[in-house]
Coordinates of C-alpha atoms and ligand atoms in Angstrom, one line a residue:
M2 CA 148.8 -154.2 256.7
K3 CA 147.4 -150.9 257.3
K4 CA 148.7 -149.5 254.1
L5 CA 147.1 -152.7 252.2
S6 CA 143.7 -151.8 253.9
F7 CA 144.0 -148.0 253.1
F8 CA 144.6 -149.0 249.7
F9 CA 141.7 -150.6 248.8
I10 CA 139.2 -148.5 250.8
W11 CA 140.9 -145.8 248.7
C12 CA 140.1 -147.8 245.7
F13 CA 136.5 -148.7 246.8
L14 CA 135.6 -145.0 247.3
F15 CA 137.2 -143.9 243.9
T16 CA 135.4 -146.4 242.0
S17 CA 131.5 -146.3 243.7
S18 CA 132.2 -142.4 243.2
F19 CA 133.3 -143.3 239.6
A20 CA 130.0 -145.3 238.8
Q21 CA 127.7 -142.4 240.6
K22 CA 128.8 -140.5 238.5
R23 CA 128.3 -142.8 235.2
A24 CA 124.7 -141.5 233.5
P25 CA 122.2 -144.0 233.8
V26 CA 121.3 -145.8 231.4
F27 CA 117.6 -146.5 229.9
T28 CA 117.7 -150.2 229.0
N29 CA 115.4 -152.1 226.7
A30 CA 113.9 -153.8 229.5
M31 CA 112.7 -150.0 230.3
Q32 CA 111.7 -149.7 227.0
V33 CA 109.6 -152.7 226.7
E34 CA 108.3 -152.4 230.5
M35 CA 107.0 -148.8 229.7
R36 CA 105.7 -150.0 226.1
N37 CA 103.3 -152.2 228.5
K38 CA 102.3 -150.2 231.2
V39 CA 101.0 -148.0 228.5
K40 CA 98.9 -150.9 226.1
Q41 CA 97.8 -151.4 229.4
A42 CA 95.9 -147.5 230.3
V43 CA 95.0 -148.0 226.9
T44 CA 92.9 -150.9 227.0
H45 CA 91.7 -150.1 230.9
A46 CA 90.3 -146.8 229.3
W47 CA 88.8 -148.1 226.3
Q48 CA 87.0 -150.9 228.5
G49 CA 85.8 -147.7 230.8
Y50 CA 85.0 -146.5 227.7
K51 CA 82.7 -149.9 226.0
K52 CA 81.3 -150.3 229.5
Y53 CA 79.4 -146.4 230.3
A54 CA 80.2 -144.7 227.2
W55 CA 79.7 -147.0 224.1
G56 CA 78.0 -145.1 220.8
F57 CA 78.8 -141.5 223.0
D58 CA 81.4 -138.9 222.4
D59 CA 83.3 -139.5 225.5
L60 CA 83.5 -141.3 229.0
Q61 CA 82.8 -139.1 232.4
P62 CA 85.1 -141.6 234.2
L63 CA 83.7 -140.3 237.9
T64 CA 80.3 -140.6 237.2
K65 CA 80.5 -143.5 234.7
T66 CA 78.5 -141.4 232.3
G67 CA 78.3 -140.8 228.0
K68 CA 78.6 -137.5 227.5
N69 CA 78.2 -136.1 224.0
W70 CA 79.9 -132.3 222.7
Y71 CA 76.1 -131.4 220.8
T72 CA 72.5 -133.0 220.9
S73 CA 73.6 -135.6 219.2
S74 CA 77.3 -137.7 218.7
M75 CA 79.6 -138.0 216.8
L76 CA 82.2 -140.5 217.7
M77 CA 85.1 -138.4 219.2
T78 CA 86.3 -141.2 221.4
P79 CA 86.2 -143.9 218.9
V80 CA 87.5 -141.9 216.1
D81 CA 90.4 -140.0 217.7
A82 CA 91.6 -143.5 218.8
F83 CA 91.2 -145.7 216.1
D84 CA 95.1 -145.0 214.7
T85 CA 96.5 -144.9 218.3
F86 CA 94.7 -148.8 219.0
I87 CA 96.6 -149.8 215.0
L88 CA 99.8 -148.6 216.1
L89 CA 99.7 -149.9 219.4
G90 CA 99.0 -153.5 217.8
L91 CA 95.3 -153.2 219.5
K92 CA 93.8 -155.2 217.2
E93 CA 90.6 -156.4 219.0
E94 CA 89.9 -152.4 219.6
A95 CA 90.5 -151.5 216.1
K96 CA 88.2 -153.6 214.6
E97 CA 85.8 -152.4 217.5
A98 CA 86.3 -148.8 216.8
K99 CA 86.4 -148.8 213.0
N100 CA 82.7 -151.1 213.0
I101 CA 81.0 -148.4 215.2
I102 CA 82.4 -145.5 213.1
L103 CA 81.6 -147.7 209.7
Q104 CA 78.2 -147.9 211.1
K105 CA 77.3 -145.5 212.6
L106 CA 78.9 -142.0 212.0
D107 CA 77.2 -139.7 210.3
F108 CA 77.2 -136.4 209.6
N109 CA 73.2 -135.3 209.1
I110 CA 73.3 -133.3 211.6
D111 CA 71.5 -130.2 212.2
Q112 CA 73.1 -128.3 214.6
D113 CA 76.7 -125.7 215.0
V114 CA 79.5 -126.8 215.7
Q115 CA 83.1 -125.7 216.5
V116 CA 85.3 -126.3 212.9
F117 CA 88.3 -126.5 214.7
E118 CA 87.7 -129.8 217.1
I119 CA 85.7 -130.7 214.2
T120 CA 88.2 -130.8 211.8
I121 CA 91.4 -131.5 214.1
R122 CA 89.9 -134.8 216.4
L123 CA 87.7 -136.1 213.8
L124 CA 88.5 -135.0 210.2
A125 CA 92.3 -136.3 211.0
G126 CA 91.1 -139.0 212.4
L127 CA 88.8 -140.0 209.1
L128 CA 91.8 -139.1 207.1
T129 CA 94.2 -141.2 209.5
A130 CA 92.1 -143.9 209.1
Y131 CA 91.8 -144.5 205.5
E132 CA 95.4 -144.1 205.0
L133 CA 96.5 -146.9 207.6
D134 CA 93.2 -149.0 207.5
G135 CA 92.6 -148.9 203.0
N136 CA 89.2 -148.6 203.8
K137 CA 87.4 -146.3 201.4
K138 CA 84.6 -145.9 203.7
F139 CA 86.6 -143.7 206.1
L140 CA 87.3 -141.2 203.5
N141 CA 84.1 -140.6 202.0
I142 CA 83.2 -140.2 205.3
A143 CA 85.5 -137.3 205.2
D144 CA 85.0 -136.0 202.3
D145 CA 81.2 -135.7 203.8
L146 CA 82.1 -134.0 206.4
G147 CA 84.4 -131.9 204.3
K148 CA 81.7 -130.4 202.2
R149 CA 79.6 -129.5 205.2
L150 CA 82.3 -127.5 207.0
M151 CA 83.4 -125.8 203.6
P152 CA 80.9 -123.0 204.0
C153 CA 83.0 -121.1 207.2
F154 CA 85.0 -119.7 204.7
N155 CA 82.6 -117.6 202.8
T156 CA 83.9 -114.9 204.2
P157 CA 85.6 -111.2 203.3
T158 CA 89.3 -112.3 204.2
G159 CA 89.1 -116.1 203.5
M160 CA 89.4 -116.9 206.6
P161 CA 86.3 -118.7 209.0
Y162 CA 83.6 -118.3 211.0
R163 CA 84.3 -120.5 214.6
F164 CA 80.9 -122.2 213.6
V165 CA 78.9 -124.0 210.9
N166 CA 75.8 -125.8 211.3
L167 CA 76.6 -129.3 209.4
V168 CA 72.8 -129.2 207.6
T169 CA 72.3 -125.7 207.2
G170 CA 75.4 -124.4 205.9
K171 CA 74.9 -121.5 208.3
V172 CA 77.8 -119.9 210.3
R173 CA 78.1 -117.6 213.3
D174 CA 80.6 -116.3 215.7
S175 CA 83.0 -113.7 213.1
A176 CA 85.4 -113.6 216.5
N177 CA 87.7 -116.4 215.7
N178 CA 91.6 -116.5 216.6
P179 CA 94.9 -118.0 214.6
A180 CA 95.1 -121.6 215.9
E181 CA 91.4 -122.2 214.5
I182 CA 91.7 -120.6 211.8
G183 CA 95.1 -121.9 210.4
T184 CA 95.1 -125.5 212.5
L185 CA 93.0 -126.8 209.2
M186 CA 96.1 -126.3 206.8
M187 CA 97.2 -130.3 207.1
E188 CA 93.3 -132.0 206.9
F189 CA 92.1 -129.9 204.4
G190 CA 95.4 -130.3 202.6
K191 CA 95.6 -133.9 202.8
L192 CA 91.7 -134.3 201.9
S193 CA 92.2 -132.1 199.2
K194 CA 95.3 -134.3 197.9
L195 CA 93.1 -137.6 198.4
T196 CA 89.9 -136.7 197.1
G197 CA 91.8 -134.9 194.1
N198 CA 88.9 -131.6 195.0
K199 CA 91.7 -128.6 195.2
T200 CA 89.3 -126.6 196.7
Y201 CA 89.4 -127.6 200.8
Y202 CA 93.5 -127.0 200.0
R203 CA 92.8 -123.7 198.5
A204 CA 90.3 -122.5 201.8
A205 CA 92.1 -123.5 203.6
K206 CA 95.3 -121.7 202.3
K207 CA 93.6 -118.0 201.5
A208 CA 92.6 -118.7 205.9
M209 CA 96.3 -119.3 206.9
M210 CA 98.1 -117.1 205.1
A211 CA 95.3 -114.2 205.7
V212 CA 96.0 -114.9 209.6
Y213 CA 99.7 -114.5 208.5
N214 CA 99.5 -111.2 205.9
K215 CA 97.6 -109.4 208.6
R216 CA 100.6 -110.0 211.0
S217 CA 102.4 -106.7 212.8
K218 CA 105.6 -105.1 211.6
I219 CA 107.3 -107.0 214.3
D220 CA 105.7 -110.1 212.6
L221 CA 103.8 -111.0 215.6
V222 CA 99.9 -112.4 215.3
G223 CA 97.4 -111.0 218.2
E224 CA 94.8 -113.9 219.5
M225 CA 91.9 -112.6 218.0
I226 CA 90.8 -111.6 215.0
D227 CA 87.4 -110.3 212.9
V228 CA 87.2 -112.6 209.9
N229 CA 85.2 -110.9 208.0
T230 CA 86.6 -107.4 208.4
G231 CA 90.7 -108.4 209.4
Q232 CA 90.4 -106.1 212.1
W233 CA 92.5 -107.5 215.7
I234 CA 90.0 -107.6 218.2
S235 CA 93.4 -109.1 220.7
T236 CA 96.4 -107.5 220.3
Q237 CA 97.7 -110.2 223.0
S238 CA 100.6 -112.2 221.2
H239 CA 101.7 -115.7 222.8
I240 CA 102.4 -119.4 221.3
S241 CA 99.6 -120.3 224.1
G242 CA 96.1 -121.3 223.3
Y243 CA 94.1 -119.2 220.5
I244 CA 97.8 -119.4 218.2
D245 CA 100.1 -121.8 219.3
S246 CA 98.8 -124.9 216.7
Y247 CA 98.6 -121.6 213.9
Y248 CA 103.1 -121.5 214.4
E249 CA 102.9 -125.8 214.4
Y250 CA 100.7 -126.1 210.9
L251 CA 102.7 -123.3 209.1
Y252 CA 105.6 -125.4 209.3
K253 CA 103.7 -129.0 209.4
S254 CA 102.2 -128.3 206.4
W255 CA 105.5 -127.0 204.7
K256 CA 106.8 -130.5 205.9
L257 CA 103.9 -132.5 204.9
F258 CA 102.8 -130.9 201.0
G259 CA 106.9 -129.1 200.5
D260 CA 105.1 -125.6 199.8
K261 CA 107.4 -123.3 200.2
D262 CA 104.8 -120.4 200.8
F263 CA 104.4 -122.3 204.4
K264 CA 108.4 -122.6 204.7
N265 CA 108.5 -118.3 204.6
A266 CA 105.9 -118.0 206.8
W267 CA 107.5 -120.6 209.1
D268 CA 110.9 -118.1 209.1
V269 CA 109.8 -115.0 209.2
S270 CA 107.6 -116.1 212.8
V271 CA 110.0 -118.1 214.6
A272 CA 111.7 -115.7 214.2
A273 CA 110.2 -113.3 215.2
I274 CA 108.7 -116.1 218.4
K275 CA 112.9 -115.9 219.2
T276 CA 112.9 -112.4 219.8
H277 CA 110.0 -111.4 221.2
L278 CA 108.5 -114.2 223.2
I279 CA 111.1 -116.5 224.2
S280 CA 112.1 -115.1 227.9
K281 CA 115.3 -117.0 228.9
Q282 CA 114.8 -118.0 232.9
N283 CA 117.2 -120.0 235.4
N284 CA 114.7 -123.1 234.7
G285 CA 114.8 -123.0 231.2
W286 CA 113.5 -120.5 228.9
F287 CA 109.4 -120.1 229.0
C288 CA 107.8 -118.1 226.1
T289 CA 105.6 -115.0 227.3
H290 CA 103.2 -113.0 226.8
V291 CA 103.5 -109.2 225.1
D292 CA 101.4 -107.2 223.1
M293 CA 101.8 -107.4 219.4
N294 CA 102.9 -104.4 218.2
T295 CA 105.7 -103.0 220.3
G296 CA 106.7 -106.2 222.2
K297 CA 105.8 -105.4 225.5
E298 CA 105.3 -108.0 228.1
T299 CA 101.9 -108.7 229.2
S300 CA 101.9 -111.2 231.2
S301 CA 104.7 -113.7 231.8
T302 CA 101.9 -116.7 231.5
Y303 CA 103.0 -120.7 230.2
G304 CA 101.4 -123.2 231.2
A305 CA 100.1 -126.9 230.0
L306 CA 100.3 -126.2 226.0
D307 CA 102.6 -124.2 225.5
A308 CA 104.6 -126.9 226.0
F309 CA 104.4 -127.9 222.3
I310 CA 106.8 -125.5 221.5
A311 CA 110.0 -127.9 222.5
G312 CA 108.9 -130.4 220.3
L313 CA 108.1 -128.0 217.2
F314 CA 111.8 -126.4 217.6
A315 CA 113.4 -129.7 217.9
Y316 CA 111.2 -130.7 214.7
S317 CA 112.4 -127.5 212.9
G318 CA 115.8 -128.7 213.8
D319 CA 116.9 -126.0 216.1
I320 CA 117.8 -128.6 219.3
K321 CA 119.5 -126.2 221.2
T322 CA 116.2 -124.3 221.7
A323 CA 114.1 -127.2 222.2
R324 CA 116.3 -128.5 224.6
E325 CA 116.4 -125.1 226.6
M326 CA 112.7 -125.3 226.1
Q327 CA 111.8 -129.1 227.5
R328 CA 114.3 -128.3 230.6
A329 CA 111.3 -125.6 231.4
N330 CA 108.4 -127.8 230.6
Y331 CA 110.0 -130.6 232.7
Y332 CA 110.6 -127.9 235.7
M333 CA 106.9 -127.0 235.5
W334 CA 105.8 -130.4 235.6
T335 CA 107.7 -131.6 238.0
K336 CA 108.2 -128.2 240.0
F337 CA 103.7 -129.8 241.5
N338 CA 102.6 -133.2 241.4
I339 CA 102.0 -132.7 237.4
E340 CA 101.7 -129.5 235.1
P341 CA 98.6 -126.8 235.7
E342 CA 97.4 -125.9 232.8
E343 CA 98.3 -122.5 233.4
Y344 CA 102.0 -121.4 235.0
N345 CA 103.5 -117.5 235.7
F346 CA 107.5 -118.7 235.0
K347 CA 108.9 -115.5 237.0
T348 CA 106.9 -116.0 240.3
D349 CA 107.2 -119.3 240.5
S350 CA 103.5 -119.8 240.4
I351 CA 99.9 -121.3 239.9
L352 CA 97.7 -119.7 237.7
S353 CA 95.6 -122.2 236.9
A354 CA 95.6 -125.2 238.1
Y355 CA 93.8 -128.0 236.7
Y356 CA 95.4 -131.0 234.5
V357 CA 93.4 -132.0 231.4
L358 CA 95.3 -135.1 230.5
R359 CA 97.2 -132.6 228.2
P360 CA 100.0 -134.2 225.6
E361 CA 102.1 -131.3 224.8
N362 CA 105.2 -132.3 227.4
L363 CA 104.9 -135.4 226.4
E364 CA 104.7 -134.6 222.7
S365 CA 108.2 -132.6 223.3
C366 CA 109.7 -135.3 224.9
F367 CA 108.7 -137.5 222.0
Y368 CA 110.2 -135.0 219.6
L369 CA 113.8 -135.0 221.3
Y370 CA 113.9 -138.6 222.0
R371 CA 113.6 -139.2 218.6
L372 CA 115.6 -136.3 217.1
T373 CA 118.6 -136.5 219.1
K374 CA 118.2 -140.1 221.0
D375 CA 119.3 -138.1 224.4
Q376 CA 118.3 -141.2 226.8
Q377 CA 117.2 -137.7 229.3
Y378 CA 114.5 -137.3 227.0
L379 CA 113.2 -141.1 228.3
F380 CA 113.1 -140.2 232.0
M381 CA 111.8 -137.5 232.2
A382 CA 108.7 -139.3 229.9
K383 CA 108.8 -142.2 232.2
R384 CA 107.9 -139.6 235.0
M385 CA 105.2 -138.3 234.0
V386 CA 103.5 -141.2 231.8
D387 CA 103.9 -142.3 235.3
D388 CA 102.2 -139.4 237.6
I389 CA 99.5 -139.3 234.7
L390 CA 99.0 -143.4 235.5
T391 CA 99.2 -143.1 239.5
H392 CA 96.8 -139.4 239.7
C393 CA 94.7 -139.7 237.3
R394 CA 93.6 -143.5 236.9
T395 CA 90.1 -144.2 238.6
D396 CA 88.5 -147.6 238.0
A397 CA 86.7 -146.5 234.5
G398 CA 89.3 -145.4 233.3
F399 CA 91.2 -141.9 233.7
A400 CA 90.1 -138.8 235.0
S401 CA 91.8 -135.3 234.9
L402 CA 92.7 -133.5 237.6
K403 CA 91.0 -130.3 239.4
N404 CA 94.0 -129.3 241.2
V405 CA 97.7 -130.7 240.2
I406 CA 98.3 -129.4 244.1
T407 CA 95.4 -131.6 246.2
L408 CA 95.3 -133.9 242.9
E409 CA 90.8 -134.0 243.4
K410 CA 89.8 -135.4 239.8
A411 CA 87.2 -134.0 237.7
N412 CA 84.6 -135.7 235.6
S413 CA 86.4 -135.5 232.3
M414 CA 88.2 -137.8 230.1
H415 CA 88.8 -136.2 226.6
S416 CA 89.3 -138.1 223.4
F417 CA 93.0 -137.0 222.7
L418 CA 93.9 -138.8 226.0
F419 CA 93.7 -142.0 223.1
A420 CA 94.7 -139.7 220.0
E421 CA 97.5 -138.3 221.2
T422 CA 98.8 -138.7 225.3
F423 CA 98.4 -142.7 225.2
K424 CA 99.8 -141.9 221.6
Y425 CA 103.4 -140.4 222.5
A426 CA 103.4 -142.2 225.3
Y427 CA 103.9 -145.6 223.8
L428 CA 105.9 -144.1 220.9
I429 CA 109.2 -142.8 223.0
F430 CA 109.8 -146.0 224.3
A431 CA 109.0 -147.9 220.5
P432 CA 111.4 -148.3 218.0
D433 CA 111.6 -145.9 215.3
N434 CA 109.9 -148.1 212.1
V435 CA 106.7 -147.6 214.3
V436 CA 105.8 -144.0 212.6
D437 CA 108.8 -143.1 210.3
L438 CA 109.5 -139.1 210.9
N439 CA 110.2 -139.1 207.4
K440 CA 107.6 -140.9 206.2
Y441 CA 104.6 -139.5 208.0
V442 CA 103.8 -136.0 209.5
F443 CA 102.1 -135.8 212.8
S444 CA 98.6 -133.3 213.3
T445 CA 98.4 -131.5 215.8
E446 CA 95.9 -134.3 217.2
A447 CA 98.6 -136.6 216.9
H448 CA 97.1 -138.6 214.0
P449 CA 100.0 -139.4 211.3
F450 CA 99.7 -138.2 207.9
K451 CA 101.3 -139.5 205.2
I452 CA 103.7 -137.5 203.0
I453 CA 103.0 -137.4 199.6
K454 CA 106.0 -136.5 196.7
Ligands
DMJ651 C1 94.5 -130.9 221.3 O1 93.1 -131.1 221.1 C2 95.3 -130.2 220.3 O2 96.5 -130.5 220.7 C3 95.2 -129.1 220.0 O3 95.6 -127.5 218.7 C4 95.3 -128.7 221.8 N1 95.4 -129.0 222.8 C5 94.3 -130.0 222.7 C6 95.6 -130.6 223.4 O4 96.2 -130.3 224.3

C-alpha cells in the first residue's frame, strides 16, 4: 500500500513538473480579447477627441482641451487616425474622420511648418486614405500639400530645409538631420507613383542619397548636417532620434519601390550598424552612440525611439539580431512600469523618464511575431498593451507620462497613438491578411502603402 501511494505521488509530481515546463499558449480567445480591448481604447480616445478637441490637431487629455501645432489646425488626429479606423473595422469613426478631412482640410495656411512631421503624419495619412478608400479628393489634397512642401529641396545639396512656409515657399533652418532628410522618400515617392509627377520621387531620392554619400569612411552618418554646404555639424552617430527613420526608409524604400540604389545603401549601412553600434549586453543587444569617424563610444544611450530597430532587423531578414534586440527592448520596458524615453544600458538607469505613448517597442513585437510566429512576442505585446491601457488612460482619452516611475501623467496625446501605437497593438493579435506584408509597406507613421509592381 505504501509503495503504491509513493508511486502515485511520484506520478503526480512528475506530470505536474512536466506541465509547468510546457510553454504557455496564447489562445485564439486571448487574441480576440486583446483585439476588442484595443478597439475599445481607440473608440474611447476618439470620443475624447470629438468631445473636447474636435477640429483641432490634438487632444490635451488632462485639461480636456484641443491644441494646434501652428496657428491653425491641420487635423493631425483625424488624418493620422483614419486608416486605423478602417483596418479595425470602425466604420462610424472612419466616416466621421473622412467627413471632417474632406470638408475642412486646407493647406493654404501662411505659416512655417516642419517638413518631416507634416510629411510623415499628413502626407502619408492622406496617401493611405486615398489607397484604402479610393476617394480622389484625398489624393488631390495630398498633391496640393506636396507642391507646397517642394521648395524645401531648393538647396545646393538637394537636402531639404527643416521648415517651409506653405503659402510663400519661404524656407528656414539649414541645420537638418538624416531622419528629417531621409524620411520623405516613401511619401514623396508614393505621391509620384499616384500622380505621375516624377519630380517628387526625384527630389526625395536626391536628398536621401546625399546623406548616404556623406557617410564616413566606416559607413556611419552623423546627427546634424548643413544642407547648404553638406558639412556635418554633429558627428554623433546612432540609431536614435534624428537618425532612426533614415535607416528605416533605406530598407523600406527598397521594399516599396524596388529601387536597387536603396538596397545597396541599406546593405552598406546595416553592416556598419552591426559592426559599430550594436552593443551585446546580458539583457539583450542594444545600440550605442559613437563618433561617426572613429567608431569610439560617446554614450551608452538607448531609449523608446530606438526600439524600432529590432523590427527593422526582423523585416529585413536578420531574425537572430532582431530577437536579441527585442530582448533588450522588453527588458527596458519591464525594468520600469513602462519604457522611459532615454535609458543608459550600461548603468541600467533612466536618463529621461517620460513616455509619450510611443509605438516602437510594440512595432518590433509586431514584426517579430509576424515573421517568426513565436508566441513569446504575443505575451510581450499583451504586457505592453495592458501597461499602456492601465497607466495612461484618463476619462477623456490617453495621456503621456511625465515619469514612468511615479506614473504622473502629462497633458498630451500625440496623433501617433492612433496611427501607430493602437494600430500595431491591434495588428499583432489580428490575422495576417488584415495587412498583408507582401502587399503593403508601413511608413514610419505606420500608414500602409501599397507595393506597386
Ligand atoms: C513617429 O512620429 C514616427 O514613428 C517617427 O519616425 C518617430 N517616432 C514617432 C513616434 O514615436
